[in-house]
Amino acid sequence: MLDAVDAVLVRELQRDGRATFQALADRVGLSRTAVRARVQNLLETEVVRVVGIVHAAVVGAEAIGHVSVTVDGSARKVAAAIAERPAVSFTALTAGPHDLVAQVRTRDDAALAAEVDHIRSVAGVRSAEVFRSVSTVRDTHAVVRELGDIALDDIDWRLLQELQRDGRAPYTRLAHIIGLSQAATRARVVRLMRSGVIQVTGLADPLALGAAELGGFGLVVTGGLRRVAEAVAEQDGVRYVATGFGRYDIVGQAEASSRAEMVAVLDAIRAVPGATVRESWHHLDVVKESYAVELPDKPLNGGD
């Protein structure tokens, strides 16, 4: 568990991964030097990873499938094999109706079907059920707002590549890579962030923040689907909500500090008018959580 100051710093980095050390220092009431040391320690110990998450529409990865898998034999071996696929952004071993769950992001339904077929072909997989996400209502770690018209040039693509690797990369290093001044580089990064092309955020170790319990849920809905989904997304502890087609009308993820608190989160969801929890499951171990996507390789003239 983190102390109170580090916990606040992690939460602030989740809100704005590129927050300055001075802004963070003002938030927690410590010196800039002390905050820099704390943040560097959090990054070096991987309590938090600051990454850039590119909007799905930018890279054409808008076909999202949530796959529930049952296995024969070792679930961990199967999960590890599934996690090797670049299109798989999340994999967790679970207790509940299935042995593991995975999230797959692809450019279209044909590519999604191909990825699911690959999952079904992994040794040990007995069955794989797919929930096809249509609309993401809440995602703690991704951009869910509509993306406006924005033209990206080669320099923008290079910046996106670098920010995916290191969301807190200094402007001095970014400027050197793309061959622009620090001021011009800063303006580019700010434009990319404000337009919603990329969100720079901290991916934190849940246990460090006291979220000892992670789980998922599948809901069926009566009445207006969007209204119910938005109400569920507002509940404390809910970190992800998506509507779509399949076994459920809504799929979501939740986190809590204890099993009792997780029960309270699920009870709050059950209390939402029109929502019925068809299934819920416990995440025993998160095998993979990665939001990096393959971007066009566009070398710059004079760049490295």
PDB file of C-alpha atoms in Angstrom, residues 59-262:
ATOM      1  CA  VAL A  59      -5.770   3.749 -35.787  1.00  0.00           C
ATOM      2  CA  GLY A  60      -8.921   2.043 -37.002  1.00  0.00           C
ATOM      3  CA  ALA A  61      -9.199  -0.295 -34.000  1.00  0.00           C
ATOM      4  CA  GLU A  62     -12.880   0.279 -33.295  1.00  0.00           C
ATOM      5  CA  ALA A  63     -14.067  -3.340 -33.454  1.00  0.00           C
ATOM      6  CA  ILE A  64     -13.862  -4.479 -29.835  1.00  0.00           C
ATOM      7  CA  GLY A  65     -14.711  -7.952 -28.604  1.00  0.00           C
ATOM      8  CA  HIS A  66     -14.905  -9.195 -25.022  1.00  0.00           C
ATOM      9  CA  VAL A  67     -14.152 -12.913 -25.111  1.00  0.00           C
ATOM     10  CA  SER A  68     -15.078 -15.307 -22.289  1.00  0.00           C
ATOM     11  CA  VAL A  69     -13.056 -18.519 -22.478  1.00  0.00           C
ATOM     12  CA  THR A  70     -13.402 -21.927 -20.854  1.00  0.00           C
ATOM     13  CA  VAL A  71     -10.433 -24.291 -20.944  1.00  0.00           C
ATOM     14  CA  ASP A  72      -9.273 -27.846 -20.422  1.00  0.00           C
ATOM     15  CA  GLY A  73      -6.064 -28.055 -18.421  1.00  0.00           C
ATOM     16  CA  SER A  74      -4.026 -25.016 -17.356  1.00  0.00           C
ATOM     17  CA  ALA A  75      -5.897 -21.726 -17.658  1.00  0.00           C
ATOM     18  CA  ARG A  76      -2.659 -19.822 -17.074  1.00  0.00           C
ATOM     19  CA  LYS A  77      -0.956 -21.424 -20.077  1.00  0.00           C
ATOM     20  CA  VAL A  78      -3.942 -20.631 -22.260  1.00  0.00           C
ATOM     21  CA  ALA A  79      -4.087 -17.032 -20.985  1.00  0.00           C
ATOM     22  CA  ALA A  80      -0.375 -16.562 -21.671  1.00  0.00           C
ATOM     23  CA  ALA A  81      -0.787 -17.826 -25.238  1.00  0.00           C
ATOM     24  CA  ILE A  82      -3.779 -15.567 -25.863  1.00  0.00           C
ATOM     25  CA  ALA A  83      -1.961 -12.568 -24.354  1.00  0.00           C
ATOM     26  CA  GLU A  84       0.809 -12.889 -26.959  1.00  0.00           C
ATOM     27  CA  ARG A  85      -1.536 -11.622 -29.670  1.00  0.00           C
ATOM     28  CA  PRO A  86      -0.960  -7.893 -30.355  1.00  0.00           C
ATOM     29  CA  ALA A  87      -4.709  -7.380 -30.827  1.00  0.00           C
ATOM     30  CA  VAL A  88      -5.394  -8.611 -27.285  1.00  0.00           C
ATOM     31  CA  SER A  89      -5.322  -5.614 -24.936  1.00  0.00           C
ATOM     32  CA  PHE A  90      -6.473  -7.296 -21.719  1.00  0.00           C
ATOM     33  CA  THR A  91      -6.409 -10.830 -20.347  1.00  0.00           C
ATOM     34  CA  ALA A  92      -7.302 -12.042 -16.855  1.00  0.00           C
ATOM     35  CA  LEU A  93      -7.739 -15.371 -15.126  1.00  0.00           C
ATOM     36  CA  THR A  94     -11.171 -15.466 -13.536  1.00  0.00           C
ATOM     37  CA  ALA A  95     -13.348 -17.305 -11.056  1.00  0.00           C
ATOM     38  CA  GLY A  96     -16.945 -17.536 -12.157  1.00  0.00           C
ATOM     39  CA  PRO A  97     -18.779 -18.833 -15.223  1.00  0.00           C
ATOM     40  CA  HIS A  98     -15.568 -18.851 -17.331  1.00  0.00           C
ATOM     41  CA  ASP A  99     -11.875 -19.554 -16.749  1.00  0.00           C
ATOM     42  CA  LEU A 100     -10.496 -16.383 -18.301  1.00  0.00           C
ATOM     43  CA  VAL A 101     -11.574 -13.261 -20.155  1.00  0.00           C
ATOM     44  CA  ALA A 102      -9.857 -11.266 -22.885  1.00  0.00           C
ATOM     45  CA  GLN A 103     -10.464  -8.020 -24.719  1.00  0.00           C
ATOM     46  CA  VAL A 104      -9.635  -7.891 -28.423  1.00  0.00           C
ATOM     47  CA  ARG A 105      -9.333  -4.685 -30.479  1.00  0.00           C
ATOM     48  CA  THR A 106      -9.236  -4.860 -34.273  1.00  0.00           C
ATOM     49  CA  ARG A 107      -9.928  -2.689 -37.326  1.00  0.00           C
ATOM     50  CA  ASP A 108     -13.215  -4.374 -38.336  1.00  0.00           C
ATOM     51  CA  ASP A 109     -15.487  -7.334 -37.668  1.00  0.00           C
ATOM     52  CA  ALA A 110     -13.671  -9.554 -40.159  1.00  0.00           C
ATOM     53  CA  ALA A 111     -10.399  -9.037 -38.313  1.00  0.00           C
ATOM     54  CA  LEU A 112     -12.189  -9.529 -34.984  1.00  0.00           C
ATOM     55  CA  ALA A 113     -13.618 -12.843 -36.200  1.00  0.00           C
ATOM     56  CA  ALA A 114     -10.132 -13.938 -37.276  1.00  0.00           C
ATOM     57  CA  GLU A 115      -8.712 -13.112 -33.841  1.00  0.00           C
ATOM     58  CA  VAL A 116     -11.484 -15.007 -32.089  1.00  0.00           C
ATOM     59  CA  ASP A 117     -10.850 -17.986 -34.376  1.00  0.00           C
ATOM     60  CA  HIS A 118      -7.205 -17.867 -33.332  1.00  0.00           C
ATOM     61  CA  ILE A 119      -8.247 -17.877 -29.666  1.00  0.00           C
ATOM     62  CA  ARG A 120     -10.450 -20.905 -30.306  1.00  0.00           C
ATOM     63  CA  SER A 121      -7.478 -22.660 -31.927  1.00  0.00           C
ATOM     64  CA  VAL A 122      -5.192 -22.211 -28.896  1.00  0.00           C
ATOM     65  CA  ALA A 123      -4.410 -25.558 -27.277  1.00  0.00           C
ATOM     66  CA  GLY A 124      -6.615 -26.089 -24.255  1.00  0.00           C
ATOM     67  CA  VAL A 125      -9.454 -23.762 -25.286  1.00  0.00           C
ATOM     68  CA  ARG A 126     -12.793 -25.536 -25.015  1.00  0.00           C
ATOM     69  CA  SER A 127     -15.073 -22.623 -25.920  1.00  0.00           C
ATOM     70  CA  ALA A 128     -14.998 -18.862 -26.495  1.00  0.00           C
ATOM     71  CA  GLU A 129     -18.076 -16.629 -26.275  1.00  0.00           C
ATOM     72  CA  VAL A 130     -17.924 -13.119 -27.739  1.00  0.00           C
ATOM     73  CA  PHE A 131     -19.608  -9.908 -26.659  1.00  0.00           C
ATOM     74  CA  ARG A 132     -19.272  -7.405 -29.522  1.00  0.00           C
ATOM     75  CA  SER A 133     -18.908  -3.952 -28.046  1.00  0.00           C
ATOM     76  CA  VAL A 134     -20.698  -1.193 -29.934  1.00  0.00           C
ATOM     77  CA  SER A 135     -20.269   1.800 -27.651  1.00  0.00           C
ATOM     78  CA  THR A 136     -17.821   2.433 -24.800  1.00  0.00           C
ATOM     79  CA  VAL A 137     -19.608   4.486 -22.163  1.00  0.00           C
ATOM     80  CA  ARG A 138     -16.816   4.577 -19.587  1.00  0.00           C
ATOM     81  CA  ASP A 139     -13.164   3.572 -19.727  1.00  0.00           C
ATOM     82  CA  THR A 140     -10.823   4.805 -17.018  1.00  0.00           C
ATOM     83  CA  HIS A 141      -7.797   4.414 -19.291  1.00  0.00           C
ATOM     84  CA  ALA A 142      -8.968   5.379 -22.765  1.00  0.00           C
ATOM     85  CA  VAL A 143     -10.454   8.226 -24.756  1.00  0.00           C
ATOM     86  CA  VAL A 144     -14.193   7.656 -25.173  1.00  0.00           C
ATOM     87  CA  ARG A 145     -15.322  11.014 -26.546  1.00  0.00           C
ATOM     88  CA  GLU A 146     -16.095  11.635 -30.193  1.00  0.00           C
ATOM     89  CA  LEU A 147     -13.046  12.468 -32.273  1.00  0.00           C
ATOM     90  CA  GLY A 148     -13.308  15.594 -34.392  1.00  0.00           C
ATOM     91  CA  ASP A 149     -11.795  16.061 -37.825  1.00  0.00           C
ATOM     92  CA  ILE A 150      -8.040  16.390 -37.416  1.00  0.00           C
ATOM     93  CA  ALA A 151      -5.276  15.901 -39.967  1.00  0.00           C
ATOM     94  CA  LEU A 152      -2.119  14.153 -38.762  1.00  0.00           C
ATOM     95  CA  ASP A 153       1.229  14.567 -40.476  1.00  0.00           C
ATOM     96  CA  ASP A 154       4.377  12.453 -40.123  1.00  0.00           C
ATOM     97  CA  ILE A 155       5.565  14.487 -37.141  1.00  0.00           C
ATOM     98  CA  ASP A 156       2.297  13.870 -35.310  1.00  0.00           C
ATOM     99  CA  TRP A 157       2.560  10.118 -35.918  1.00  0.00           C
ATOM    100  CA  ARG A 158       6.112  10.088 -34.581  1.00  0.00           C
ATOM    101  CA  LEU A 159       5.004  11.945 -31.463  1.00  0.00           C
ATOM    102  CA  LEU A 160       2.208   9.425 -30.929  1.00  0.00           C
ATOM    103  CA  GLN A 161       4.732   6.594 -31.181  1.00  0.00           C
ATOM    104  CA  GLU A 162       6.993   8.168 -28.586  1.00  0.00           C
ATOM    105  CA  LEU A 163       4.145   9.028 -26.197  1.00  0.00           C
ATOM    106  CA  GLN A 164       2.870   5.451 -26.375  1.00  0.00           C
ATOM    107  CA  ARG A 165       6.294   4.301 -25.175  1.00  0.00           C
ATOM    108  CA  ASP A 166       6.701   6.977 -22.517  1.00  0.00           C
ATOM    109  CA  GLY A 167       3.841   9.323 -21.730  1.00  0.00           C
ATOM    110  CA  ARG A 168       6.098  11.586 -19.649  1.00  0.00           C
ATOM    111  CA  ALA A 169       8.883  11.858 -22.227  1.00  0.00           C
ATOM    112  CA  PRO A 170      10.460  15.322 -21.731  1.00  0.00           C
ATOM    113  CA  TYR A 171       9.804  17.939 -24.372  1.00  0.00           C
ATOM    114  CA  THR A 172      13.577  18.268 -24.810  1.00  0.00           C
ATOM    115  CA  ARG A 173      13.823  14.638 -25.945  1.00  0.00           C
ATOM    116  CA  LEU A 174      10.685  14.807 -28.091  1.00  0.00           C
ATOM    117  CA  ALA A 175      11.943  18.002 -29.738  1.00  0.00           C
ATOM    118  CA  HIS A 176      15.270  16.325 -30.548  1.00  0.00           C
ATOM    119  CA  ILE A 177      13.503  13.340 -32.093  1.00  0.00           C
ATOM    120  CA  ILE A 178      11.173  15.305 -34.378  1.00  0.00           C
ATOM    121  CA  GLY A 179      13.565  18.158 -35.131  1.00  0.00           C
ATOM    122  CA  LEU A 180      11.404  21.055 -33.897  1.00  0.00           C
ATOM    123  CA  SER A 181      11.837  23.602 -31.123  1.00  0.00           C
ATOM    124  CA  GLN A 182      10.597  22.749 -27.634  1.00  0.00           C
ATOM    125  CA  ALA A 183       7.832  25.337 -27.972  1.00  0.00           C
ATOM    126  CA  ALA A 184       6.632  23.886 -31.282  1.00  0.00           C
ATOM    127  CA  THR A 185       6.848  20.364 -29.887  1.00  0.00           C
ATOM    128  CA  ARG A 186       4.853  21.317 -26.802  1.00  0.00           C
ATOM    129  CA  ALA A 187       2.193  22.924 -28.994  1.00  0.00           C
ATOM    130  CA  ARG A 188       1.922  19.742 -31.053  1.00  0.00           C
ATOM    131  CA  VAL A 189       1.548  17.505 -28.005  1.00  0.00           C
ATOM    132  CA  VAL A 190      -1.049  19.794 -26.431  1.00  0.00           C
ATOM    133  CA  ARG A 191      -3.029  19.812 -29.699  1.00  0.00           C
ATOM    134  CA  LEU A 192      -2.992  16.015 -29.880  1.00  0.00           C
ATOM    135  CA  MET A 193      -4.169  15.729 -26.288  1.00  0.00           C
ATOM    136  CA  ARG A 194      -6.855  18.429 -26.423  1.00  0.00           C
ATOM    137  CA  SER A 195      -8.305  17.080 -29.658  1.00  0.00           C
ATOM    138  CA  GLY A 196      -8.677  13.631 -28.083  1.00  0.00           C
ATOM    139  CA  VAL A 197      -6.229  11.941 -30.463  1.00  0.00           C
ATOM    140  CA  ILE A 198      -4.248  10.701 -27.460  1.00  0.00           C
ATOM    141  CA  GLN A 199      -4.795  10.556 -23.732  1.00  0.00           C
ATOM    142  CA  VAL A 200      -1.721  10.410 -21.496  1.00  0.00           C
ATOM    143  CA  THR A 201      -2.552   8.596 -18.291  1.00  0.00           C
ATOM    144  CA  GLY A 202      -1.082   6.530 -15.503  1.00  0.00           C
ATOM    145  CA  LEU A 203      -1.732   2.777 -15.461  1.00  0.00           C
ATOM    146  CA  ALA A 204      -1.470   1.942 -11.776  1.00  0.00           C
ATOM    147  CA  ASP A 205      -0.983  -1.310  -9.904  1.00  0.00           C
ATOM    148  CA  PRO A 206      -4.465  -1.761  -8.366  1.00  0.00           C
ATOM    149  CA  LEU A 207      -3.068  -3.371  -5.226  1.00  0.00           C
ATOM    150  CA  ALA A 208      -0.909  -0.319  -4.544  1.00  0.00           C
ATOM    151  CA  LEU A 209      -4.046   1.816  -4.511  1.00  0.00           C
ATOM    152  CA  GLY A 210      -5.904  -0.545  -2.240  1.00  0.00           C
ATOM    153  CA  ALA A 211      -8.037  -2.051  -5.011  1.00  0.00           C
ATOM    154  CA  ALA A 212      -7.482  -5.621  -3.873  1.00  0.00           C
ATOM    155  CA  GLU A 213     -10.571  -6.885  -5.688  1.00  0.00           C
ATOM    156  CA  LEU A 214     -11.136  -6.671  -9.442  1.00  0.00           C
ATOM    157  CA  GLY A 215     -14.072  -8.155 -11.267  1.00  0.00           C
ATOM    158  CA  GLY A 216     -16.378  -8.028 -14.231  1.00  0.00           C
ATOM    159  CA  PHE A 217     -20.105  -8.157 -14.823  1.00  0.00           C
ATOM    160  CA  GLY A 218     -22.549  -8.801 -17.640  1.00  0.00           C
ATOM    161  CA  LEU A 219     -25.938  -7.085 -17.541  1.00  0.00           C
ATOM    162  CA  VAL A 220     -29.219  -7.493 -19.359  1.00  0.00           C
ATOM    163  CA  VAL A 221     -31.369  -4.400 -19.667  1.00  0.00           C
ATOM    164  CA  THR A 222     -35.007  -3.469 -19.864  1.00  0.00           C
ATOM    165  CA  GLY A 223     -35.825  -0.014 -21.181  1.00  0.00           C
ATOM    166  CA  GLY A 224     -33.349   2.441 -22.668  1.00  0.00           C
ATOM    167  CA  LEU A 225     -29.924   0.834 -22.963  1.00  0.00           C
ATOM    168  CA  ARG A 226     -27.878   4.041 -23.060  1.00  0.00           C
ATOM    169  CA  ARG A 227     -29.650   5.495 -20.042  1.00  0.00           C
ATOM    170  CA  VAL A 228     -28.985   2.353 -17.994  1.00  0.00           C
ATOM    171  CA  ALA A 229     -25.359   2.163 -19.137  1.00  0.00           C
ATOM    172  CA  GLU A 230     -24.685   5.774 -18.160  1.00  0.00           C
ATOM    173  CA  ALA A 231     -26.281   5.214 -14.740  1.00  0.00           C
ATOM    174  CA  VAL A 232     -24.142   2.110 -14.169  1.00  0.00           C
ATOM    175  CA  ALA A 233     -21.015   3.983 -15.263  1.00  0.00           C
ATOM    176  CA  GLU A 234     -21.639   6.616 -12.579  1.00  0.00           C
ATOM    177  CA  GLN A 235     -21.469   4.092  -9.717  1.00  0.00           C
ATOM    178  CA  ASP A 236     -18.434   4.180  -7.440  1.00  0.00           C
ATOM    179  CA  GLY A 237     -15.958   1.448  -8.270  1.00  0.00           C
ATOM    180  CA  VAL A 238     -17.044   1.001 -11.895  1.00  0.00           C
ATOM    181  CA  ARG A 239     -14.052   1.487 -14.188  1.00  0.00           C
ATOM    182  CA  TYR A 240     -15.361   0.241 -17.549  1.00  0.00           C
ATOM    183  CA  VAL A 241     -18.780   0.030 -19.204  1.00  0.00           C
ATOM    184  CA  ALA A 242     -19.597  -0.938 -22.796  1.00  0.00           C
ATOM    185  CA  THR A 243     -22.859  -1.662 -24.597  1.00  0.00           C
ATOM    186  CA  GLY A 244     -23.164  -4.139 -27.419  1.00  0.00           C
ATOM    187  CA  PHE A 245     -24.502  -7.461 -28.650  1.00  0.00           C
ATOM    188  CA  GLY A 246     -24.142 -11.009 -27.410  1.00  0.00           C
ATOM    189  CA  ARG A 247     -24.875 -12.822 -24.175  1.00  0.00           C
ATOM    190  CA  TYR A 248     -25.333  -9.475 -22.407  1.00  0.00           C
ATOM    191  CA  ASP A 249     -26.463  -5.953 -23.232  1.00  0.00           C
ATOM    192  CA  ILE A 250     -23.704  -4.383 -21.109  1.00  0.00           C
ATOM    193  CA  VAL A 251     -20.262  -5.581 -20.062  1.00  0.00           C
ATOM    194  CA  GLY A 252     -18.309  -3.837 -17.327  1.00  0.00           C
ATOM    195  CA  GLN A 253     -15.392  -3.979 -14.918  1.00  0.00           C
ATOM    196  CA  ALA A 254     -15.277  -2.906 -11.285  1.00  0.00           C
ATOM    197  CA  GLU A 255     -12.672  -2.511  -8.562  1.00  0.00           C
ATOM    198  CA  ALA A 256     -12.925  -2.447  -4.773  1.00  0.00           C
ATOM    199  CA  SER A 257     -10.733  -2.510  -1.687  1.00  0.00           C
ATOM    200  CA  SER A 258     -12.349  -5.660  -0.288  1.00  0.00           C
ATOM    201  CA  ARG A 259     -14.828  -8.389  -1.136  1.00  0.00           C
ATOM    202  CA  ALA A 260     -17.441  -6.671   0.996  1.00  0.00           C
ATOM    203  CA  GLU A 261     -16.949  -3.469  -0.984  1.00  0.00           C
ATOM    204  CA  MET A 262     -17.186  -5.381  -4.267  1.00  0.00           C
TER     205      MET A 262
END
